PDB file of C-alpha atoms and ligand atoms in Angstrom:
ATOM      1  CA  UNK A  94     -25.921 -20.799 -18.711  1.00  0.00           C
ATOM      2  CA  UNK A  95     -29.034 -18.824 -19.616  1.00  0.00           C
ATOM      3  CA  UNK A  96     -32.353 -19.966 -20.880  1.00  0.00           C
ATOM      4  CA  UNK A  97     -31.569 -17.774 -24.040  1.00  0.00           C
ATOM      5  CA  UNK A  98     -28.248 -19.091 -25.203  1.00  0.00           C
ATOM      6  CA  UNK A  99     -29.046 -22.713 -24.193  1.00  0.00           C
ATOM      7  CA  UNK A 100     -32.209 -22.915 -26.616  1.00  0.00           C
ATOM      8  CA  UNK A 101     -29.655 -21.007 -29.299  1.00  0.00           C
ATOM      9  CA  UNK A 102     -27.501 -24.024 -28.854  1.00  0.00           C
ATOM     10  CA  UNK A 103     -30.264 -26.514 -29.231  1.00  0.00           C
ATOM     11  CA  UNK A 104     -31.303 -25.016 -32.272  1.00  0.00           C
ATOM     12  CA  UNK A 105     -27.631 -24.652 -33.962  1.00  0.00           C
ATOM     13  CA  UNK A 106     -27.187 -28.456 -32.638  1.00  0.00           C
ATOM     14  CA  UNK A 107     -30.502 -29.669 -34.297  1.00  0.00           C
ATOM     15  CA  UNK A 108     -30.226 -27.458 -37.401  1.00  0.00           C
ATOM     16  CA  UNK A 109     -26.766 -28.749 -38.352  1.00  0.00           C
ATOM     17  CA  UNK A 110     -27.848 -32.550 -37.957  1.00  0.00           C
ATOM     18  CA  UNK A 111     -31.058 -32.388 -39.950  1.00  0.00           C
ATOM     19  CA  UNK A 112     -29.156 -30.126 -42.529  1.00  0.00           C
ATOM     20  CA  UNK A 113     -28.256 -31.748 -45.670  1.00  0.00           C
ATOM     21  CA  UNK A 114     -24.079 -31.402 -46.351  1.00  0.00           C
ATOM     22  CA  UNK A 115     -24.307 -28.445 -48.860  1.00  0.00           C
ATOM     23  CA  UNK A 116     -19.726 -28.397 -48.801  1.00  0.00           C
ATOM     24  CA  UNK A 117     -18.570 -28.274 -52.457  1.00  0.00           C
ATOM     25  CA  UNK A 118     -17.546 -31.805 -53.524  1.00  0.00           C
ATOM     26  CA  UNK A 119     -13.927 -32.150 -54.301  1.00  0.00           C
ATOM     27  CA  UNK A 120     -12.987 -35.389 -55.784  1.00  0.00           C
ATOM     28  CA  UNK A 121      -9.484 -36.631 -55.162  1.00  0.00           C
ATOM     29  CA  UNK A 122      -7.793 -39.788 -56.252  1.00  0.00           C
ATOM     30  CA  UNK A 123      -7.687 -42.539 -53.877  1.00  0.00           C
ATOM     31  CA  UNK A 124      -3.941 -42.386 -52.998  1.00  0.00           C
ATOM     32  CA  UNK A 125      -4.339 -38.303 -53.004  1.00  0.00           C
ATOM     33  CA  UNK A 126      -7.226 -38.704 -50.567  1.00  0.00           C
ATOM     34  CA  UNK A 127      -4.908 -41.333 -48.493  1.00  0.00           C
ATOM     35  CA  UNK A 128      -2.212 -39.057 -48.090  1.00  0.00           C
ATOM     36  CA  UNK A 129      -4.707 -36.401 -47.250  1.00  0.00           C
ATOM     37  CA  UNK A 130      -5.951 -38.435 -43.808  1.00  0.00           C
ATOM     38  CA  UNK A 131      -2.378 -39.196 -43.152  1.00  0.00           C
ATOM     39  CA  UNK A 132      -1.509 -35.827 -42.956  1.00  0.00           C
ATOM     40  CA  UNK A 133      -4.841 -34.416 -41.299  1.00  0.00           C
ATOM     41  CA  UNK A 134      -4.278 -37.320 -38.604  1.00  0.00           C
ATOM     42  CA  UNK A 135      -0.765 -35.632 -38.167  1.00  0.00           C
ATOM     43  CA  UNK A 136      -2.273 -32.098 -37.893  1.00  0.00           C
ATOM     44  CA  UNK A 137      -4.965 -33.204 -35.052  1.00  0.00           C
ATOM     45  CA  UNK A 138      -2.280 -34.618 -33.412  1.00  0.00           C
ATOM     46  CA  UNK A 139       0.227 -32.200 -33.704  1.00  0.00           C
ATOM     47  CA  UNK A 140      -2.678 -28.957 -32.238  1.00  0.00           C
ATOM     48  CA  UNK A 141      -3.304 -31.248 -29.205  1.00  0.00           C
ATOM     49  CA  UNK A 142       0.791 -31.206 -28.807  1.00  0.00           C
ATOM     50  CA  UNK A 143       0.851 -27.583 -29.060  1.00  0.00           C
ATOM     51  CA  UNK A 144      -2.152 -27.141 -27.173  1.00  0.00           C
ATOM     52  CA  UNK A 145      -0.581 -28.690 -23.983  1.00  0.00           C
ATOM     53  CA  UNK A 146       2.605 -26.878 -24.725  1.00  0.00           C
ATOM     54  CA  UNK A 147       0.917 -23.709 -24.429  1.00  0.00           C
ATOM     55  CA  UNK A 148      -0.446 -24.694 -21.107  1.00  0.00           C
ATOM     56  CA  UNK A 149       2.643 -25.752 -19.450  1.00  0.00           C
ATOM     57  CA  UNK A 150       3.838 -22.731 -20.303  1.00  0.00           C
ATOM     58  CA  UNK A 151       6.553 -24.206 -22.847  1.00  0.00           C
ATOM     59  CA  UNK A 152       5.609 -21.595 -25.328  1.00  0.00           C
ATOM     60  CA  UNK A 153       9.034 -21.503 -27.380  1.00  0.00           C
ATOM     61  CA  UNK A 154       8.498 -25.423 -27.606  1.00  0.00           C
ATOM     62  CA  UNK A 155       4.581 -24.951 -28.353  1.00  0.00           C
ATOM     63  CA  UNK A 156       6.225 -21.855 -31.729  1.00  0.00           C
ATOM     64  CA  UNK A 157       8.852 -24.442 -32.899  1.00  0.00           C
ATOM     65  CA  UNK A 158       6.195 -27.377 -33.028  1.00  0.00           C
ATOM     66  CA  UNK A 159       4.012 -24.960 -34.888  1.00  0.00           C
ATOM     67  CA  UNK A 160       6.290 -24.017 -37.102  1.00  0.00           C
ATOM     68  CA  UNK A 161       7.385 -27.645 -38.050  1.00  0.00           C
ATOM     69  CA  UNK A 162       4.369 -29.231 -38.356  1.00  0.00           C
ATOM     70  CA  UNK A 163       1.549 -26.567 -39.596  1.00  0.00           C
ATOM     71  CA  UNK A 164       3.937 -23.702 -40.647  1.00  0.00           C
ATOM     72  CA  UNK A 165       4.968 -22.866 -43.521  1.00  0.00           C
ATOM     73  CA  UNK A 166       7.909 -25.388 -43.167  1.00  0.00           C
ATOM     74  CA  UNK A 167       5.281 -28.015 -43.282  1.00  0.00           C
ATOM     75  CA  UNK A 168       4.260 -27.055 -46.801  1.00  0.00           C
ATOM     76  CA  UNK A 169       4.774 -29.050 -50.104  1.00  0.00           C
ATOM     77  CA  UNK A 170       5.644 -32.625 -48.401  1.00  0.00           C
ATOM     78  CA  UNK A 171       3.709 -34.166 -51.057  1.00  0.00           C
ATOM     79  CA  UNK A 172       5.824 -32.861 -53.520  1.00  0.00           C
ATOM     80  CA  UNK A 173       7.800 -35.631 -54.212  1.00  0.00           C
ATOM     81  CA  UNK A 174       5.137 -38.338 -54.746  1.00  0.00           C
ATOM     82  CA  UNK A 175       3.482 -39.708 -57.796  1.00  0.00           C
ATOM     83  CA  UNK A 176       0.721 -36.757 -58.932  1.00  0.00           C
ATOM     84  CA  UNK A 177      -2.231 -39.234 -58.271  1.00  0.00           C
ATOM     85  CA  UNK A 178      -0.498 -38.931 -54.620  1.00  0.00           C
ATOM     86  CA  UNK A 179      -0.421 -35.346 -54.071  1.00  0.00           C
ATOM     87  CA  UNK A 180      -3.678 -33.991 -52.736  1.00  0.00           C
ATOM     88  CA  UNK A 181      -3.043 -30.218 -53.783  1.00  0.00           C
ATOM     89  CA  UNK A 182      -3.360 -30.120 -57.465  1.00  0.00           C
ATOM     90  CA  UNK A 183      -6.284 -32.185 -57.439  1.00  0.00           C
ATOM     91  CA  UNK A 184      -8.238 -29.385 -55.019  1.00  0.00           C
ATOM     92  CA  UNK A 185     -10.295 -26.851 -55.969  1.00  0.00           C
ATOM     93  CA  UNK A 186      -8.405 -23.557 -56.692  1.00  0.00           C
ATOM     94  CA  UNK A 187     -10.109 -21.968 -53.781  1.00  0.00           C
ATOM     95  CA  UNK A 188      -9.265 -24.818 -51.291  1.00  0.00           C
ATOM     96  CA  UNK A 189      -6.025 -25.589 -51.800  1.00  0.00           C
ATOM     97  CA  UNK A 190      -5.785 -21.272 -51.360  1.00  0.00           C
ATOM     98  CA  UNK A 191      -7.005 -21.805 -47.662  1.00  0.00           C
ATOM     99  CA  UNK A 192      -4.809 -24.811 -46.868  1.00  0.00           C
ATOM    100  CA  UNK A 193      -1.580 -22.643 -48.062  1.00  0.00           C
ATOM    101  CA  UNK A 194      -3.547 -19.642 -46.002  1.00  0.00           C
ATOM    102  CA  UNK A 195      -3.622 -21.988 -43.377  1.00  0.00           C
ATOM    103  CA  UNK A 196       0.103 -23.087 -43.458  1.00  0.00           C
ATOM    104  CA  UNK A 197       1.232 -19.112 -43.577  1.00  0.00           C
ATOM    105  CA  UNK A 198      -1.698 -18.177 -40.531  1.00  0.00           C
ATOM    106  CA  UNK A 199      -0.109 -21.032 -38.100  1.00  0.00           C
ATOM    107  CA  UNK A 200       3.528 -19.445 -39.216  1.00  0.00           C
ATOM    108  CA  UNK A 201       2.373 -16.447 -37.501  1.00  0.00           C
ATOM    109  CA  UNK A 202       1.462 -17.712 -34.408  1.00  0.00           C
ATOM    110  CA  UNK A 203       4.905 -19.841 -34.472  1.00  0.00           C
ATOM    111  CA  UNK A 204       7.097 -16.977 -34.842  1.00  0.00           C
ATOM    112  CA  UNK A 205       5.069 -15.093 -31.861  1.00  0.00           C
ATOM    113  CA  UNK A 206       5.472 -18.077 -29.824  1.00  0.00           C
ATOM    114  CA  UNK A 207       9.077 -18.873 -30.559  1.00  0.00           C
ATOM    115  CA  UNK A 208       9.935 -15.523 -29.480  1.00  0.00           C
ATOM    116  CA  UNK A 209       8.857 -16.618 -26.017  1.00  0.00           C
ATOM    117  CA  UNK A 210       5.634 -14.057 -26.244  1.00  0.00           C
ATOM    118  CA  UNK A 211       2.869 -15.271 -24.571  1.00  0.00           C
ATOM    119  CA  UNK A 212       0.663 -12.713 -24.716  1.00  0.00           C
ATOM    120  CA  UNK A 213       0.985 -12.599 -28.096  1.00  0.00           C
ATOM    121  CA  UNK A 214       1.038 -16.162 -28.845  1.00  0.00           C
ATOM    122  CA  UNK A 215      -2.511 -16.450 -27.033  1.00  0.00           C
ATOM    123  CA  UNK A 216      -3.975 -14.220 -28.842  1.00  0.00           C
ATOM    124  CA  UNK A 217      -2.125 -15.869 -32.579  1.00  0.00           C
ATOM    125  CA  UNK A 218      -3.823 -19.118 -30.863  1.00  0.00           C
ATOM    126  CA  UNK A 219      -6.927 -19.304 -33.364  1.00  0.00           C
ATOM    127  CA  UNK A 220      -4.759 -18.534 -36.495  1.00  0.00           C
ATOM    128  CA  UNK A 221      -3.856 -22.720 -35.896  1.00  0.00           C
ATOM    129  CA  UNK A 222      -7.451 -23.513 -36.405  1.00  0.00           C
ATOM    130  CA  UNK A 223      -8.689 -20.829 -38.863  1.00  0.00           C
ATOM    131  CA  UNK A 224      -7.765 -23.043 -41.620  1.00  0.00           C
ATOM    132  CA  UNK A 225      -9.009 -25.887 -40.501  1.00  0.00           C
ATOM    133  CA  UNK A 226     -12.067 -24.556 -39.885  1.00  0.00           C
ATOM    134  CA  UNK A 227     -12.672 -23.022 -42.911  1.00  0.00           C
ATOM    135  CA  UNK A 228     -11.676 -26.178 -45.067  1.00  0.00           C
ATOM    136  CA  UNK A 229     -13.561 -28.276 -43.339  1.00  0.00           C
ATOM    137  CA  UNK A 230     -17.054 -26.034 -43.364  1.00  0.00           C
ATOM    138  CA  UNK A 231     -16.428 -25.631 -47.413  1.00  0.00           C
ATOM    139  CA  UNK A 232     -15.283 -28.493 -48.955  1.00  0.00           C
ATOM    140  CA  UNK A 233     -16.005 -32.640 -48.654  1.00  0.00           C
ATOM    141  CA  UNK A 234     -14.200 -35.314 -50.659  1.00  0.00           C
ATOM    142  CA  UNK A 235     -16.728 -38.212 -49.730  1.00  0.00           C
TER     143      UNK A 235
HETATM  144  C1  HEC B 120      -7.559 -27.393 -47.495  1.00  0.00           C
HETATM  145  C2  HEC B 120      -8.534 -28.143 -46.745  1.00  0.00           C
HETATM  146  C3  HEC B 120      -8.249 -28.651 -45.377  1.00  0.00           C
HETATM  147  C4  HEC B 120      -7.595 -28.013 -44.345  1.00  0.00           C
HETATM  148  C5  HEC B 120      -6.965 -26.639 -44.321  1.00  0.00           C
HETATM  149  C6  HEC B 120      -7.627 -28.935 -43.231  1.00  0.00           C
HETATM  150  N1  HEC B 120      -8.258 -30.089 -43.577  1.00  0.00           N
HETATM  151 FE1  HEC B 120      -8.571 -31.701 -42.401  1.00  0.00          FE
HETATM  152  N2  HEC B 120      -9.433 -32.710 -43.939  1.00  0.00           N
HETATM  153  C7  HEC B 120      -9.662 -32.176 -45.197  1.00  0.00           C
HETATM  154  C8  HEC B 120     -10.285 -33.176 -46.027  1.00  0.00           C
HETATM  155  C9  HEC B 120     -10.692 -32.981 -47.485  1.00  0.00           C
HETATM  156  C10 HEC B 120     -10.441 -34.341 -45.235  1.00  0.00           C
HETATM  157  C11 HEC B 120     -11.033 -35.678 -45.638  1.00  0.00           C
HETATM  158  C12 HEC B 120      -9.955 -36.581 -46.201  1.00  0.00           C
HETATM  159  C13 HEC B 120     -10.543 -37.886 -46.680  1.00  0.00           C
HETATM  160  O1  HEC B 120     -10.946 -37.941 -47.834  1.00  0.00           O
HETATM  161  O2  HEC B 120     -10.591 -38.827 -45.902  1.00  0.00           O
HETATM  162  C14 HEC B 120      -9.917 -33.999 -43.925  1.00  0.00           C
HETATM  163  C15 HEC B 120      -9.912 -34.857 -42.845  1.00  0.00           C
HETATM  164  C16 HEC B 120      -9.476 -34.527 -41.577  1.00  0.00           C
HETATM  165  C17 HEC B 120      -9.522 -35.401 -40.436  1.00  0.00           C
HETATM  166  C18 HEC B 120     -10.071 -36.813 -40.420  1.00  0.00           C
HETATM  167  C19 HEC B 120      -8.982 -37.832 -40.693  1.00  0.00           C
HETATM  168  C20 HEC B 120      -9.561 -39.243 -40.661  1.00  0.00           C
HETATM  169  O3  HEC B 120      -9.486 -39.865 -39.605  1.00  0.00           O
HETATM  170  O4  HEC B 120     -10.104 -39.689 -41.679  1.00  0.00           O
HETATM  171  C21 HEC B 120      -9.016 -34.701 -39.370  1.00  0.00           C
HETATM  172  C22 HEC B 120      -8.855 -35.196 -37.941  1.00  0.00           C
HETATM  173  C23 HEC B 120      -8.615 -33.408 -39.855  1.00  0.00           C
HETATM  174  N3  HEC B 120      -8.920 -33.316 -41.204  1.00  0.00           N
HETATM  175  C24 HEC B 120      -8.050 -32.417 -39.074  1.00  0.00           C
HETATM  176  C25 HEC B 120      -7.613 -31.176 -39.546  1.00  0.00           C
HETATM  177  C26 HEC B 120      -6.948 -30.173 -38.738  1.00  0.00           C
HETATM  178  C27 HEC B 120      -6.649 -30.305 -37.258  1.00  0.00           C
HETATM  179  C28 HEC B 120      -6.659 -29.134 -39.571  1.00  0.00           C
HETATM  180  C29 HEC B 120      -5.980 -27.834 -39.255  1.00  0.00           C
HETATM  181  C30 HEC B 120      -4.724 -27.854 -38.588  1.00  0.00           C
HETATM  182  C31 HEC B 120      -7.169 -29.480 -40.889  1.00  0.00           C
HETATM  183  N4  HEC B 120      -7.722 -30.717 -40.828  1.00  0.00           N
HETATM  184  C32 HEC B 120      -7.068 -28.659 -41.987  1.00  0.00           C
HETATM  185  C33 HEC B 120      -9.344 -30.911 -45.609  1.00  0.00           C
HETATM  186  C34 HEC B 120      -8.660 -29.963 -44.884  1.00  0.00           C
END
Protein backbone atom coordinates (compact mmCIF):
# COMPACT_ATOMS: atom_id res chain seq x y z
CA UNK A 1 0.00 0.00 0.00
CA UNK A 2 1.31 3.53 -0.52
CA UNK A 3 2.57 6.03 1.94
CA UNK A 4 -0.39 8.29 0.71
CA UNK A 5 -3.41 6.12 1.21
CA UNK A 6 -2.01 4.48 4.40
CA UNK A 7 -1.75 7.97 6.32
CA UNK A 8 -5.51 8.62 4.64
CA UNK A 9 -6.50 5.56 6.53
CA UNK A 10 -4.89 6.57 9.75
CA UNK A 11 -6.54 9.71 9.67
CA UNK A 12 -10.24 8.34 8.72
CA UNK A 13 -9.42 5.59 11.58
CA UNK A 14 -8.46 8.29 14.23
CA UNK A 15 -11.04 10.88 13.12
CA UNK A 16 -13.99 8.49 13.48
CA UNK A 17 -12.87 7.33 17.11
CA UNK A 18 -12.27 10.76 18.59
CA UNK A 19 -15.52 11.95 16.76
CA UNK A 20 -18.43 12.44 18.91
CA UNK A 21 -21.70 10.13 17.50
CA UNK A 22 -23.53 13.05 15.69
CA UNK A 23 -26.50 9.90 14.19
CA UNK A 24 -30.02 11.28 14.85
CA UNK A 25 -31.39 9.65 18.03
CA UNK A 26 -34.34 7.47 17.44
CA UNK A 27 -35.98 6.26 20.51
CA UNK A 28 -37.78 2.95 20.34
CA UNK A 29 -39.62 1.04 22.98
CA UNK A 30 -37.82 -1.62 24.68
CA UNK A 31 -39.62 -4.63 23.09
CA UNK A 32 -39.49 -2.56 19.55
CA UNK A 33 -35.74 -2.17 20.06
CA UNK A 34 -35.63 -6.12 21.05
CA UNK A 35 -37.17 -7.20 18.04
CA UNK A 36 -34.97 -4.81 16.18
CA UNK A 37 -31.50 -6.85 17.33
CA UNK A 38 -33.34 -10.02 16.69
CA UNK A 39 -33.86 -9.24 13.33
CA UNK A 40 -30.46 -7.30 12.60
CA UNK A 41 -28.72 -10.53 14.19
CA UNK A 42 -30.75 -12.45 11.44
CA UNK A 43 -29.66 -10.02 8.66
CA UNK A 44 -25.71 -10.31 9.61
CA UNK A 45 -26.20 -13.73 9.53
CA UNK A 46 -28.14 -14.21 6.67
CA UNK A 47 -25.23 -11.65 4.21
CA UNK A 48 -22.46 -13.99 5.53
CA UNK A 49 -24.86 -17.01 4.08
CA UNK A 50 -25.20 -15.31 0.89
CA UNK A 51 -21.81 -14.15 0.85
CA UNK A 52 -20.40 -17.76 0.76
CA UNK A 53 -23.11 -18.71 -1.64
CA UNK A 54 -21.87 -16.34 -4.04
CA UNK A 55 -18.44 -17.77 -3.76
CA UNK A 56 -19.19 -21.31 -4.29
CA UNK A 57 -20.71 -20.30 -7.11
CA UNK A 58 -24.37 -21.33 -5.86
CA UNK A 59 -25.69 -18.10 -7.13
CA UNK A 60 -29.49 -19.21 -7.66
CA UNK A 61 -29.19 -20.44 -3.90
CA UNK A 62 -27.19 -17.11 -2.86
CA UNK A 63 -30.91 -14.92 -5.11
CA UNK A 64 -33.44 -17.17 -3.25
CA UNK A 65 -31.70 -16.57 0.25
CA UNK A 66 -31.74 -12.93 -0.65
CA UNK A 67 -34.93 -12.79 -1.53
CA UNK A 68 -36.26 -14.58 1.68
CA UNK A 69 -34.46 -13.04 4.14
CA UNK A 70 -33.62 -9.21 3.02
CA UNK A 71 -36.06 -8.98 0.02
CA UNK A 72 -38.93 -7.65 -0.16
CA UNK A 73 -40.52 -10.98 1.07
CA UNK A 74 -38.80 -10.27 4.29
CA UNK A 75 -40.81 -7.10 4.84
CA UNK A 76 -43.57 -6.41 7.49
CA UNK A 77 -42.76 -9.57 9.90
CA UNK A 78 -43.44 -7.38 12.71
CA UNK A 79 -46.72 -6.82 11.64
CA UNK A 80 -48.46 -8.99 13.72
CA UNK A 81 -47.03 -8.05 17.15
CA UNK A 82 -48.20 -5.75 19.84
CA UNK A 83 -47.32 -1.90 18.41
CA UNK A 84 -44.81 -1.35 21.36
CA UNK A 85 -43.21 -4.52 19.41
CA UNK A 86 -42.96 -3.32 16.00
CA UNK A 87 -39.85 -1.27 15.39
CA UNK A 88 -41.17 0.56 12.13
CA UNK A 89 -43.73 2.96 13.28
CA UNK A 90 -41.73 4.04 16.05
CA UNK A 91 -38.71 5.21 13.40
CA UNK A 92 -38.14 8.28 12.06
CA UNK A 93 -40.03 8.86 8.74
CA UNK A 94 -36.76 9.03 6.94
CA UNK A 95 -35.36 5.75 8.47
CA UNK A 96 -37.85 3.49 8.30
CA UNK A 97 -37.80 4.97 4.21
CA UNK A 98 -34.20 3.42 3.93
CA UNK A 99 -34.96 0.14 5.69
CA UNK A 100 -38.05 -0.43 3.10
CA UNK A 101 -35.29 1.04 0.39
CA UNK A 102 -33.20 -1.46 1.70
CA UNK A 103 -35.67 -4.45 1.55
CA UNK A 104 -36.62 -3.41 -2.34
CA UNK A 105 -32.43 -2.76 -3.20
CA UNK A 106 -31.56 -6.51 -1.89
CA UNK A 107 -34.84 -7.66 -4.11
CA UNK A 108 -32.88 -6.54 -6.97
CA UNK A 109 -29.92 -8.27 -6.51
CA UNK A 110 -32.16 -11.53 -5.66
CA UNK A 111 -33.97 -11.56 -8.80
CA UNK A 112 -30.45 -11.07 -10.78
CA UNK A 113 -29.09 -13.84 -8.86
CA UNK A 114 -31.99 -16.24 -9.05
CA UNK A 115 -31.84 -15.98 -12.66
CA UNK A 116 -28.49 -17.73 -12.41
CA UNK A 117 -26.62 -14.27 -13.62
CA UNK A 118 -23.51 -13.88 -12.19
CA UNK A 119 -22.24 -11.16 -13.74
CA UNK A 120 -25.00 -9.37 -12.90
CA UNK A 121 -25.50 -10.53 -9.49
CA UNK A 122 -21.79 -9.28 -8.68
CA UNK A 123 -22.25 -6.25 -9.66
CA UNK A 124 -26.23 -6.07 -7.60
CA UNK A 125 -23.73 -7.33 -4.68
CA UNK A 126 -23.57 -3.84 -2.77
CA UNK A 127 -27.37 -3.16 -3.17
CA UNK A 128 -27.39 -5.97 0.12
CA UNK A 129 -25.39 -3.56 2.12
CA UNK A 130 -26.50 -0.11 0.86
CA UNK A 131 -29.12 -0.11 3.41
CA UNK A 132 -27.37 -1.16 6.00
CA UNK A 133 -24.94 1.16 5.58
CA UNK A 134 -26.86 4.01 5.33
CA UNK A 135 -29.05 3.19 8.52
CA UNK A 136 -26.45 2.55 10.46
CA UNK A 137 -24.23 5.95 9.55
CA UNK A 138 -27.71 8.05 10.24
CA UNK A 139 -29.53 6.90 12.93
CA UNK A 140 -28.71 5.40 16.79
CA UNK A 141 -31.33 4.15 19.24
CA UNK A 142 -28.88 4.07 22.35
C1 LIG B 1 -33.55 1.25 9.07
C2 LIG B 1 -32.32 1.15 9.81
C3 LIG B 1 -31.46 -0.06 9.76
C4 LIG B 1 -31.13 -0.83 8.66
C5 LIG B 1 -31.57 -0.67 7.22
C6 LIG B 1 -30.25 -1.86 9.15
N1 LIG B 1 -30.06 -1.74 10.49
FE1 LIG B 1 -28.92 -2.91 11.67
N2 LIG B 1 -29.48 -1.87 13.33
C7 LIG B 1 -30.29 -0.75 13.31
C8 LIG B 1 -30.48 -0.28 14.66
C9 LIG B 1 -31.31 0.93 15.06
C10 LIG B 1 -29.74 -1.15 15.51
C11 LIG B 1 -29.62 -1.10 17.02
C12 LIG B 1 -30.73 -1.91 17.66
C13 LIG B 1 -30.66 -1.80 19.17
O1 LIG B 1 -31.26 -0.88 19.70
O2 LIG B 1 -30.01 -2.63 19.79
C14 LIG B 1 -29.11 -2.12 14.63
C15 LIG B 1 -28.28 -3.13 15.06
C16 LIG B 1 -27.62 -4.02 14.24
C17 LIG B 1 -26.71 -5.03 14.68
C18 LIG B 1 -26.29 -5.29 16.12
C19 LIG B 1 -27.18 -6.32 16.78
C20 LIG B 1 -26.73 -6.57 18.21
O3 LIG B 1 -25.97 -7.50 18.42
O4 LIG B 1 -27.13 -5.80 19.10
C21 LIG B 1 -26.26 -5.69 13.57
C22 LIG B 1 -25.27 -6.85 13.52
C23 LIG B 1 -26.92 -5.11 12.43
N3 LIG B 1 -27.74 -4.08 12.86
C24 LIG B 1 -26.74 -5.52 11.12
C25 LIG B 1 -27.42 -5.00 10.02
C26 LIG B 1 -27.27 -5.48 8.66
C27 LIG B 1 -26.35 -6.60 8.22
C28 LIG B 1 -28.12 -4.74 7.89
C29 LIG B 1 -28.37 -4.82 6.41
C30 LIG B 1 -28.69 -6.07 5.83
C31 LIG B 1 -28.77 -3.78 8.77
N4 LIG B 1 -28.32 -3.98 10.04
C32 LIG B 1 -29.69 -2.85 8.34
C33 LIG B 1 -30.85 -0.17 12.20
C34 LIG B 1 -30.78 -0.65 10.91
Amino acid sequence: MKAKSLFLMAAFISCTALAEDHRQFAPLPPAAQESLREEMLGNLLALNEILTLMAAGKVKEAGQLAEKALGQSAQGKHRDKPLDARPGPHMPPAMHGIGIDGHVAASQFAKAASSGDRKKALALLPKLTEGCVSCHYSYRTR
